Amino acid sequence: MATLPLNTAPTTDDRTYQARWILPISRPPFQDGWVRVVDGSVIEVGSGRPPHCAIDLGDAALMPGLVNAHTHLEFSDLSEPIGIGSDGRSTVPLSAWIALVTRRRFDADVSQRPCVVQTGLRESIDAGVRLIGDIVTPNPLGTPPETTDPNSGPPSSIDTSPATVIRFAEVIGLSSSRMEERWAAACNFIEHDATAGLSPHAPYSMRRDCIRQVIDQATSLSRPVAMHVAESPDERELIRNGGGAFADALRSMGVWQDDVFPWPDTTVDGDYRSLIDRLTKAPRALLVHGNDLTDQELDTVAGHPNLSIVYCPRTHDYFGYAPHPMDRCIGKGIRIALGTDSRASNPDLDLWSEVRFLLNHRQDIAPEDILRAATLSGADALGRPMFGRIEVGCHPGLGMVATTADDPDTLFRDLAVGTYQPVL
């Protein structure tokens, strides 16, 4: 039993939970355990009869609150994914889908964004998510801050309880004028939010020198970086030879710049390695998606513990991509976290649905690794190690899934069909 000395000051909330299974994530699951939580922090963890009056959760597996390492809450008002077909998948490739999303973003009522973000945040919290990595579109520089707008003020301007949100100010633009506008807005945003990071959007939507500028600024300010990288094979074709579906889409959108593509230093074996090397300079960097990374590129990622890959399983399936290299990432020792992406490519923001999707569709990945990706690894990727594990001194939030299992194999089968219910 691990114990942390209690403060002598009176506490407002002291609870002990017992359950059939405890899943600390940081160590193997065990049966007939209990967890004591005071004011949200884990104080004791043990097995057998609890030493305190306990709330008996019965036939359930108790685990940490979930971590959504990548989402875009600003699209939370969508009732269904953009471009969805009758089979539940996208009717268009990513390159054409980006144009639809861009049009939708320009048509949206910016004044309603705070309410939309709050809606997505509430959906996430109700689903048991306690830590979120959110990509935001900062208001243009010069827009007066509004206390109700989470994209223009400090974290306290939106009700995030009981979740913590790490925001990444998005920078995007192939033209110099567009880039300057978005860069100024992002700099203003992180000046007002001391916890925020920066998000150079993607290789297909930014100039190489601007990507370096954003990463270098994040490095100098000790801010995290999140960037969409290697999301589809079409992206690789664009940066390798300047052609393909993405080039056609950018031209049709009227944003093509002749001097941006192809990248001058790509190779047959590793188009992204110079970009990955640049991302290693940041204190932490999240490579979002990583669907199309080669073994050589994954080896580069594996050599840097400050890098993580964020996999969004149902979005990946929505576009019908080849199997994600999550198994190879784990084999190479790469930290891999899970995200929902947004309602633009996902029917909801329920991270547990991502877990169940993998438990049911990726039997090549150990269930323990899938649960770790939805909790501890996401927390570490976002630089918040107090989340994602049930350990003394942490404040992860708690959730449970019903199970009558007597062994780990049966437990994981129950998790694959069960519903995650927030406890704390």
CSV table of C-alpha atoms in Angstrom, one decimal:
chain,number,residue,atom,x,y,z
A,1,MET,CA,0.0,0.0,0.0
A,2,ALA,CA,1.3,3.4,-1.0
A,3,THR,CA,0.6,6.4,1.4
A,4,LEU,CA,1.0,10.1,1.2
A,5,PRO,CA,0.9,12.1,4.4
A,6,LEU,CA,-2.3,14.1,4.7
A,7,ASN,CA,-2.4,17.8,5.3
A,8,THR,CA,-3.7,18.7,8.8
A,9,ALA,CA,-6.1,21.3,7.4
A,10,PRO,CA,-9.7,20.1,7.0
A,11,THR,CA,-10.6,18.6,3.6
A,12,THR,CA,-13.8,19.2,1.7
A,13,ASP,CA,-14.0,15.9,-0.2
A,14,ASP,CA,-12.6,12.6,1.1
A,15,ARG,CA,-13.8,9.4,-0.7
A,16,THR,CA,-12.6,5.8,-0.9
A,17,TYR,CA,-13.8,3.7,-3.8
A,18,GLN,CA,-13.6,-0.1,-4.0
A,19,ALA,CA,-14.1,-2.2,-7.1
A,20,ARG,CA,-13.7,-5.7,-8.5
A,21,TRP,CA,-10.7,-4.5,-10.5
A,22,ILE,CA,-8.3,-1.5,-10.2
A,23,LEU,CA,-6.5,-0.4,-13.4
A,24,PRO,CA,-3.7,2.0,-12.3
A,25,ILE,CA,-2.3,1.9,-15.9
A,26,SER,CA,1.2,2.6,-14.6
A,27,ARG,CA,1.3,-1.0,-13.3
A,28,PRO,CA,-0.7,-4.1,-14.0
A,29,PRO,CA,-4.4,-4.4,-13.1
A,30,PHE,CA,-5.3,-6.1,-9.8
A,31,GLN,CA,-8.5,-7.5,-8.2
A,32,ASP,CA,-10.4,-6.4,-5.2
A,33,GLY,CA,-8.8,-3.1,-4.7
A,34,TRP,CA,-9.6,0.4,-3.5
A,35,VAL,CA,-8.5,4.0,-4.1
A,36,ARG,CA,-8.7,6.9,-1.6
A,37,VAL,CA,-9.1,10.3,-3.1
A,38,VAL,CA,-8.9,13.6,-1.2
A,39,ASP,CA,-9.9,16.8,-3.0
A,40,GLY,CA,-9.3,15.1,-6.3
A,41,SER,CA,-5.8,13.8,-5.4
A,42,VAL,CA,-5.0,10.1,-4.9
A,43,ILE,CA,-3.9,9.6,-1.3
A,44,GLU,CA,-3.9,5.8,-1.0
A,45,VAL,CA,-4.1,2.8,-3.2
A,46,GLY,CA,-4.5,-0.8,-1.9
A,47,SER,CA,-6.0,-4.2,-2.2
A,48,GLY,CA,-8.2,-6.2,0.0
A,49,ARG,CA,-10.5,-4.7,2.6
A,50,PRO,CA,-10.3,-0.9,2.6
A,51,PRO,CA,-9.2,0.8,5.9
A,52,HIS,CA,-11.8,3.5,5.4
A,53,CYS,CA,-15.6,3.5,4.8
A,54,ALA,CA,-15.7,3.0,1.1
A,55,ILE,CA,-18.1,3.6,-1.8
A,56,ASP,CA,-18.5,0.1,-3.3
A,57,LEU,CA,-18.7,0.2,-7.1
A,58,GLY,CA,-19.2,-3.6,-7.2
A,59,ASP,CA,-18.6,-5.5,-10.4
A,60,ALA,CA,-16.6,-2.8,-12.1
A,61,ALA,CA,-13.1,-1.9,-13.3
A,62,LEU,CA,-11.9,1.4,-11.9
A,63,MET,CA,-9.4,3.4,-14.0
A,64,PRO,CA,-8.1,6.9,-14.5
A,65,GLY,CA,-10.0,9.6,-16.3
A,66,LEU,CA,-9.3,9.6,-20.1
A,67,VAL,CA,-7.0,11.8,-22.0
A,68,ASN,CA,-7.9,13.1,-25.5
A,69,ALA,CA,-4.5,14.3,-26.8
A,70,HIS,CA,-5.9,15.8,-30.0
A,71,THR,CA,-9.2,17.4,-30.9
A,72,HIS,CA,-10.7,20.5,-32.5
A,73,LEU,CA,-13.5,21.6,-30.2
A,74,GLU,CA,-14.5,24.5,-32.5
A,75,PHE,CA,-16.3,22.0,-34.8
A,76,SER,CA,-18.4,20.5,-32.0
A,77,ASP,CA,-21.7,21.9,-33.4
A,78,LEU,CA,-21.6,19.5,-36.3
A,79,SER,CA,-24.2,16.8,-36.3
A,80,GLU,CA,-22.3,14.5,-38.5
A,81,PRO,CA,-18.8,14.4,-40.1
A,82,ILE,CA,-18.2,16.5,-43.2
A,83,GLY,CA,-18.5,14.5,-46.4
A,84,ILE,CA,-20.0,11.4,-44.9
A,85,GLY,CA,-21.4,8.8,-47.2
A,86,SER,CA,-24.1,6.1,-46.7
A,87,ASP,CA,-21.4,3.7,-45.5
A,88,GLY,CA,-20.3,6.0,-42.7
A,89,ARG,CA,-17.0,6.9,-44.4
A,90,SER,CA,-15.8,10.0,-46.2
A,91,THR,CA,-16.9,10.3,-49.8
A,92,VAL,CA,-13.8,12.3,-50.6
A,93,PRO,CA,-10.1,12.0,-49.9
A,94,LEU,CA,-8.4,14.1,-47.3
A,95,SER,CA,-7.2,16.7,-49.9
A,96,ALA,CA,-10.8,17.4,-51.0
A,97,TRP,CA,-12.1,17.2,-47.5
A,98,ILE,CA,-9.8,19.9,-46.3
A,99,ALA,CA,-11.4,22.3,-48.8
A,100,LEU,CA,-14.8,21.4,-47.4
A,101,VAL,CA,-13.6,22.1,-43.9
A,102,THR,CA,-12.0,25.3,-44.9
A,103,ARG,CA,-15.2,26.5,-46.5
A,104,ARG,CA,-17.2,25.5,-43.4
A,105,ARG,CA,-14.8,27.4,-41.2
A,106,PHE,CA,-15.1,30.6,-43.2
A,107,ASP,CA,-18.9,30.3,-43.3
A,108,ALA,CA,-19.2,29.7,-39.5
A,109,ASP,CA,-20.4,32.5,-37.2
A,110,VAL,CA,-17.3,33.3,-35.2
A,111,SER,CA,-19.4,34.9,-32.4
A,112,GLN,CA,-20.8,31.5,-31.7
A,113,ARG,CA,-17.4,29.8,-31.3
A,114,PRO,CA,-17.3,30.1,-27.5
A,115,CYS,CA,-20.6,28.3,-27.2
A,116,VAL,CA,-19.5,25.6,-29.7
A,117,VAL,CA,-16.3,25.0,-27.8
A,118,GLN,CA,-18.2,24.8,-24.5
A,119,THR,CA,-20.5,22.3,-26.0
A,120,GLY,CA,-17.7,20.1,-27.1
A,121,LEU,CA,-16.0,20.5,-23.8
A,122,ARG,CA,-19.1,19.4,-22.0
A,123,GLU,CA,-19.5,16.4,-24.3
A,124,SER,CA,-15.9,15.4,-23.5
A,125,ILE,CA,-16.3,15.8,-19.8
A,126,ASP,CA,-19.5,13.8,-19.7
A,127,ALA,CA,-17.6,11.0,-21.6
A,128,GLY,CA,-15.0,10.9,-18.8
A,129,VAL,CA,-12.2,12.9,-20.4
A,130,ARG,CA,-10.2,14.8,-17.9
A,131,LEU,CA,-7.3,16.2,-20.0
A,132,ILE,CA,-7.6,17.6,-23.5
A,133,GLY,CA,-5.2,18.8,-26.2
A,134,ASP,CA,-7.3,21.2,-28.3
A,135,ILE,CA,-6.3,23.0,-31.5
A,136,VAL,CA,-7.7,26.5,-31.6
A,137,THR,CA,-8.1,29.2,-34.2
A,138,PRO,CA,-7.0,32.4,-32.4
A,139,ASN,CA,-8.9,35.6,-33.0
A,140,PRO,CA,-7.2,38.0,-35.4
A,141,LEU,CA,-4.8,40.4,-33.7
A,142,GLY,CA,-6.5,43.5,-32.6
A,143,THR,CA,-9.8,41.8,-31.7
A,144,PRO,CA,-10.8,42.9,-28.2
A,145,PRO,CA,-10.5,40.0,-25.7
A,146,GLU,CA,-13.9,38.7,-24.5
A,147,THR,CA,-14.1,36.9,-21.2
A,148,THR,CA,-16.6,34.5,-22.7
A,149,ASP,CA,-14.3,33.5,-25.5
A,150,PRO,CA,-11.8,30.7,-24.8
A,151,ASN,CA,-9.9,31.5,-27.9
A,152,SER,CA,-9.0,35.1,-26.9
A,153,GLY,CA,-8.3,34.9,-23.2
A,154,PRO,CA,-6.7,32.9,-20.4
A,155,PRO,CA,-7.9,29.4,-19.5
A,156,SER,CA,-10.2,30.8,-16.7
A,157,SER,CA,-12.4,32.4,-19.3
A,158,ILE,CA,-14.2,29.1,-20.0
A,159,ASP,CA,-15.6,26.6,-17.5
A,160,THR,CA,-13.3,23.5,-17.9
A,161,SER,CA,-14.1,21.9,-14.6
A,162,PRO,CA,-13.4,19.0,-14.0
A,163,ALA,CA,-11.1,18.8,-17.1
A,164,THR,CA,-7.8,20.5,-17.9
A,165,VAL,CA,-7.4,21.8,-21.5
A,166,ILE,CA,-4.0,22.4,-23.2
A,167,ARG,CA,-4.6,24.7,-26.1
A,168,PHE,CA,-2.5,24.9,-29.2
A,169,ALA,CA,-2.8,28.1,-31.3
A,170,GLU,CA,-3.0,27.1,-34.9
A,171,VAL,CA,-0.8,28.8,-37.5
A,172,ILE,CA,-1.7,28.2,-41.1
A,173,GLY,CA,-1.1,29.8,-44.5
A,174,LEU,CA,0.8,29.3,-47.7
A,175,SER,CA,0.9,32.9,-48.7
A,176,SER,CA,3.1,35.4,-46.8
A,177,SER,CA,0.1,37.7,-46.0
A,178,ARG,CA,-2.0,34.8,-44.6
A,179,MET,CA,0.9,33.5,-42.6
A,180,GLU,CA,1.7,36.9,-41.1
A,181,GLU,CA,-2.0,37.3,-40.0
A,182,ARG,CA,-2.2,33.9,-38.4
A,183,TRP,CA,1.2,34.2,-36.8
A,184,ALA,CA,0.4,37.5,-35.2
A,185,ALA,CA,-2.9,36.1,-33.8
A,186,ALA,CA,-1.1,33.0,-32.5
A,187,CYS,CA,1.6,35.1,-30.7
A,188,ASN,CA,-1.1,37.2,-29.1
A,189,PHE,CA,-3.0,34.1,-28.0
A,190,ILE,CA,0.0,32.5,-26.3
A,191,GLU,CA,0.9,35.8,-24.6
A,192,HIS,CA,-2.5,35.6,-22.8
A,193,ASP,CA,-2.3,31.9,-22.1
A,194,ALA,CA,0.8,30.8,-20.3
A,195,THR,CA,0.0,27.1,-20.7
A,196,ALA,CA,-0.7,27.2,-24.5
A,197,GLY,CA,1.4,25.7,-27.2
A,198,LEU,CA,1.7,26.3,-30.9
A,199,SER,CA,0.4,24.3,-33.8
A,200,PRO,CA,2.0,24.8,-37.3
A,201,HIS,CA,-0.9,23.2,-39.1
A,202,ALA,CA,0.5,20.7,-41.6
A,203,PRO,CA,3.2,20.3,-44.2
A,204,TYR,CA,0.6,20.8,-47.0
A,205,SER,CA,-0.6,24.1,-45.5
A,206,MET,CA,2.5,26.0,-44.6
A,207,ARG,CA,5.8,27.2,-46.0
A,208,ARG,CA,8.9,25.4,-44.8
A,209,ASP,CA,10.5,28.6,-43.4
A,210,CYS,CA,7.3,29.4,-41.5
A,211,ILE,CA,7.2,25.9,-40.0
A,212,ARG,CA,10.7,26.4,-38.7
A,213,GLN,CA,9.7,29.9,-37.4
A,214,VAL,CA,6.8,28.5,-35.3
A,215,ILE,CA,8.8,25.6,-33.9
A,216,ASP,CA,11.8,27.9,-33.1
A,217,GLN,CA,9.5,30.3,-31.3
A,218,ALA,CA,7.9,27.4,-29.3
A,219,THR,CA,11.4,26.2,-28.4
A,220,SER,CA,12.5,29.7,-27.2
A,221,LEU,CA,9.4,30.0,-25.0
A,222,SER,CA,9.4,26.4,-23.8
A,223,ARG,CA,6.0,25.8,-25.3
A,224,PRO,CA,4.7,22.4,-26.7
A,225,VAL,CA,4.0,21.9,-30.4
A,226,ALA,CA,1.3,19.9,-32.1
A,227,MET,CA,1.4,19.4,-35.8
A,228,HIS,CA,-0.5,17.2,-38.3
A,229,VAL,CA,2.2,15.1,-40.0
A,230,ALA,CA,2.0,12.3,-42.6
A,231,GLU,CA,-1.8,12.1,-42.5
A,232,SER,CA,-2.1,10.6,-46.0
A,233,PRO,CA,0.0,9.3,-48.9
A,234,ASP,CA,-1.2,12.3,-51.0
A,235,GLU,CA,0.6,14.6,-48.6
A,236,ARG,CA,3.9,12.7,-49.2
A,237,GLU,CA,3.4,13.0,-53.0
A,238,LEU,CA,2.9,16.8,-52.6
A,239,ILE,CA,6.1,17.4,-50.7
A,240,ARG,CA,8.1,14.9,-52.7
A,241,ASN,CA,7.3,16.1,-56.2
A,242,GLY,CA,4.8,18.9,-55.9
A,243,GLY,CA,2.0,17.1,-57.6
A,244,GLY,CA,-1.0,14.8,-56.9
A,245,ALA,CA,-4.4,15.2,-55.3
A,246,PHE,CA,-3.2,17.8,-52.7
A,247,ALA,CA,-1.6,20.0,-55.4
A,248,ASP,CA,-4.9,19.9,-57.4
A,249,ALA,CA,-6.9,20.7,-54.2
A,250,LEU,CA,-4.7,23.7,-53.3
A,251,ARG,CA,-5.0,25.1,-56.8
A,252,SER,CA,-8.8,24.7,-56.8
A,253,MET,CA,-8.9,26.5,-53.5
A,254,GLY,CA,-6.8,29.4,-55.0
A,255,VAL,CA,-4.0,29.1,-52.4
A,256,TRP,CA,-1.3,27.4,-54.4
A,257,GLN,CA,2.1,29.0,-54.3
A,258,ASP,CA,4.6,27.9,-57.0
A,259,ASP,CA,7.7,28.3,-54.7
A,260,VAL,CA,6.5,26.1,-51.8
A,261,PHE,CA,6.4,22.6,-53.3
A,262,PRO,CA,8.2,20.2,-53.7
A,263,TRP,CA,10.4,20.3,-50.6
A,264,PRO,CA,14.0,20.5,-51.7
A,265,ASP,CA,15.5,18.0,-49.3
A,266,THR,CA,13.2,15.0,-49.6
A,267,THR,CA,14.5,11.6,-50.2
A,268,VAL,CA,13.0,8.4,-51.5
A,269,ASP,CA,13.2,6.8,-48.0
A,270,GLY,CA,12.3,9.6,-45.7
A,271,ASP,CA,10.6,12.7,-46.8
A,272,TYR,CA,9.7,13.8,-43.2
A,273,ARG,CA,13.0,13.2,-41.4
A,274,SER,CA,14.2,16.8,-41.7
A,275,LEU,CA,10.8,18.0,-40.3
A,276,ILE,CA,11.0,15.5,-37.4
A,277,ASP,CA,14.5,16.6,-36.6
A,278,ARG,CA,13.2,20.2,-36.4
A,279,LEU,CA,10.4,19.1,-34.1
A,280,THR,CA,12.8,17.5,-31.7
A,281,LYS,CA,14.0,21.0,-30.7
A,282,ALA,CA,10.7,21.7,-29.0
A,283,PRO,CA,10.3,20.8,-25.4
A,284,ARG,CA,7.5,18.5,-26.4
A,285,ALA,CA,6.0,17.8,-29.8
A,286,LEU,CA,2.9,15.9,-30.8
A,287,LEU,CA,3.0,14.4,-34.3
A,288,VAL,CA,-0.8,14.1,-35.0
A,289,HIS,CA,-1.9,11.1,-37.1
A,290,GLY,CA,1.4,9.8,-38.4
A,291,ASN,CA,-0.6,7.4,-40.6
A,292,ASP,CA,2.0,7.3,-43.4
A,293,LEU,CA,5.3,7.4,-41.6
A,294,THR,CA,8.0,4.9,-42.8
A,295,ASP,CA,10.1,2.7,-40.6
A,296,GLN,CA,13.0,5.1,-41.1
A,297,GLU,CA,10.9,8.1,-40.0
A,298,LEU,CA,9.6,6.1,-37.1
A,299,ASP,CA,13.1,5.3,-36.0
A,300,THR,CA,13.9,9.1,-36.0
A,301,VAL,CA,10.9,9.7,-33.8
A,302,ALA,CA,11.9,6.8,-31.5
A,303,GLY,CA,15.2,8.4,-30.8
A,304,HIS,CA,13.6,11.4,-29.1
A,305,PRO,CA,11.5,10.9,-25.9
A,306,ASN,CA,10.1,14.4,-26.2
A,307,LEU,CA,8.2,13.3,-29.4
A,308,SER,CA,4.8,11.6,-29.3
A,309,ILE,CA,2.5,10.3,-32.0
A,310,VAL,CA,-1.3,10.9,-31.6
A,311,TYR,CA,-3.5,8.4,-33.4
A,312,CYS,CA,-7.2,9.1,-34.0
A,313,PRO,CA,-8.6,5.6,-34.8
A,314,ARG,CA,-12.1,6.4,-36.0
A,315,THR,CA,-11.0,9.4,-38.1
A,316,HIS,CA,-8.3,7.1,-39.6
A,317,ASP,CA,-11.0,4.6,-40.4
A,318,TYR,CA,-13.3,7.4,-41.7
A,319,PHE,CA,-10.9,8.0,-44.5
A,320,GLY,CA,-10.2,4.3,-45.2
A,321,TYR,CA,-6.5,4.5,-44.7
A,322,ALA,CA,-4.2,1.4,-44.5
A,323,PRO,CA,-3.7,0.1,-41.0
A,324,HIS,CA,-2.0,2.7,-38.7
A,325,PRO,CA,1.5,1.8,-37.6
A,326,MET,CA,0.6,1.8,-33.9
A,327,ASP,CA,2.0,-1.7,-33.5
A,328,ARG,CA,5.3,-0.6,-35.0
A,329,CYS,CA,5.4,2.5,-32.9
A,330,ILE,CA,5.0,0.5,-29.7
A,331,GLY,CA,7.6,-2.0,-30.9
A,332,LYS,CA,10.1,0.9,-31.4
A,333,GLY,CA,9.3,2.4,-28.0
A,334,ILE,CA,7.5,5.5,-29.3
A,335,ARG,CA,5.0,7.1,-27.0
A,336,ILE,CA,1.6,6.9,-28.7
A,337,ALA,CA,-1.5,8.6,-27.5
A,338,LEU,CA,-5.1,8.7,-28.7
A,339,GLY,CA,-7.3,11.5,-29.9
A,340,THR,CA,-10.8,11.9,-31.4
A,341,ASP,CA,-9.9,14.6,-33.9
A,342,SER,CA,-13.1,16.6,-34.4
A,343,ARG,CA,-16.8,16.1,-35.2
A,344,ALA,CA,-15.8,17.1,-38.7
A,345,SER,CA,-14.4,13.5,-39.1
A,346,ASN,CA,-15.9,11.7,-36.2
A,347,PRO,CA,-19.5,11.2,-35.1
A,348,ASP,CA,-18.7,12.2,-31.5
A,349,LEU,CA,-15.9,13.1,-29.0
A,350,ASP,CA,-16.2,9.9,-26.9
A,351,LEU,CA,-12.6,8.8,-26.4
A,352,TRP,CA,-13.7,5.5,-24.9
A,353,SER,CA,-15.2,4.7,-28.3
A,354,GLU,CA,-11.7,5.0,-29.7
A,355,VAL,CA,-10.5,2.5,-27.1
A,356,ARG,CA,-13.3,0.1,-27.9
A,357,PHE,CA,-12.7,0.5,-31.7
A,358,LEU,CA,-9.1,-0.6,-31.2
A,359,LEU,CA,-9.9,-3.4,-28.8
A,360,ASN,CA,-12.3,-4.8,-31.4
A,361,HIS,CA,-10.3,-4.1,-34.5
A,362,ARG,CA,-6.6,-4.3,-33.6
A,363,GLN,CA,-6.0,-7.6,-31.9
A,364,ASP,CA,-2.4,-7.2,-32.9
A,365,ILE,CA,-2.0,-4.6,-30.2
A,366,ALA,CA,-2.0,-5.6,-26.5
A,367,PRO,CA,-5.1,-4.3,-24.6
A,368,GLU,CA,-2.7,-2.8,-22.0
A,369,ASP,CA,-1.1,-0.7,-24.7
A,370,ILE,CA,-4.4,0.6,-25.9
A,371,LEU,CA,-5.5,1.6,-22.4
A,372,ARG,CA,-2.1,3.3,-21.8
A,373,ALA,CA,-2.5,5.3,-25.1
A,374,ALA,CA,-5.9,6.6,-23.8
A,375,THR,CA,-4.6,7.7,-20.5
A,376,LEU,CA,-1.0,7.8,-19.3
A,377,SER,CA,0.7,8.2,-22.6
A,378,GLY,CA,-1.6,11.1,-23.6
A,379,ALA,CA,-0.9,12.8,-20.3
A,380,ASP,CA,2.8,12.5,-20.7
A,381,ALA,CA,2.6,13.7,-24.3
A,382,LEU,CA,0.8,16.8,-23.1
A,383,GLY,CA,3.3,17.3,-20.2
A,384,ARG,CA,0.8,16.5,-17.5
A,385,PRO,CA,2.0,13.4,-15.7
A,386,MET,CA,-0.4,13.9,-12.8
A,387,PHE,CA,-3.1,12.7,-15.1
A,388,GLY,CA,-3.7,9.3,-16.7
A,389,ARG,CA,-2.7,7.0,-13.9
A,390,ILE,CA,-3.9,6.0,-10.5
A,391,GLU,CA,-0.9,6.6,-8.3
A,392,VAL,CA,-0.4,8.4,-5.0
A,393,GLY,CA,-0.1,12.2,-5.5
A,394,CYS,CA,-1.8,12.2,-8.9
A,395,HIS,CA,-5.2,13.8,-9.6
A,396,PRO,CA,-6.4,11.9,-12.7
A,397,GLY,CA,-10.1,11.8,-12.3
A,398,LEU,CA,-11.7,8.3,-12.2
A,399,GLY,CA,-14.1,6.2,-14.3
A,400,MET,CA,-15.4,2.7,-14.4
A,401,VAL,CA,-16.6,0.0,-16.8
A,402,ALA,CA,-18.8,-2.8,-15.6
A,403,THR,CA,-17.2,-6.3,-15.5
A,404,THR,CA,-17.6,-9.6,-13.7
A,405,ALA,CA,-14.2,-10.9,-14.9
A,406,ASP,CA,-12.1,-13.2,-12.8
A,407,ASP,CA,-9.0,-12.9,-15.1
A,408,PRO,CA,-7.4,-10.3,-17.3
A,409,ASP,CA,-8.4,-11.8,-20.6
A,410,THR,CA,-12.1,-11.7,-19.6
A,411,LEU,CA,-11.6,-8.2,-18.2
A,412,PHE,CA,-10.3,-6.9,-21.5
A,413,ARG,CA,-13.2,-8.6,-23.4
A,414,ASP,CA,-15.6,-6.8,-21.1
A,415,LEU,CA,-13.9,-3.5,-21.7
A,416,ALA,CA,-14.2,-4.0,-25.4
A,417,VAL,CA,-18.0,-3.9,-25.2
A,418,GLY,CA,-18.5,-1.9,-22.0
A,419,THR,CA,-19.5,1.7,-21.4
A,420,TYR,CA,-17.1,4.0,-19.6
A,421,GLN,CA,-18.9,5.9,-16.8
A,422,PRO,CA,-17.2,8.9,-15.1
A,423,VAL,CA,-16.9,8.5,-11.3
A,424,LEU,CA,-14.9,11.6,-10.4
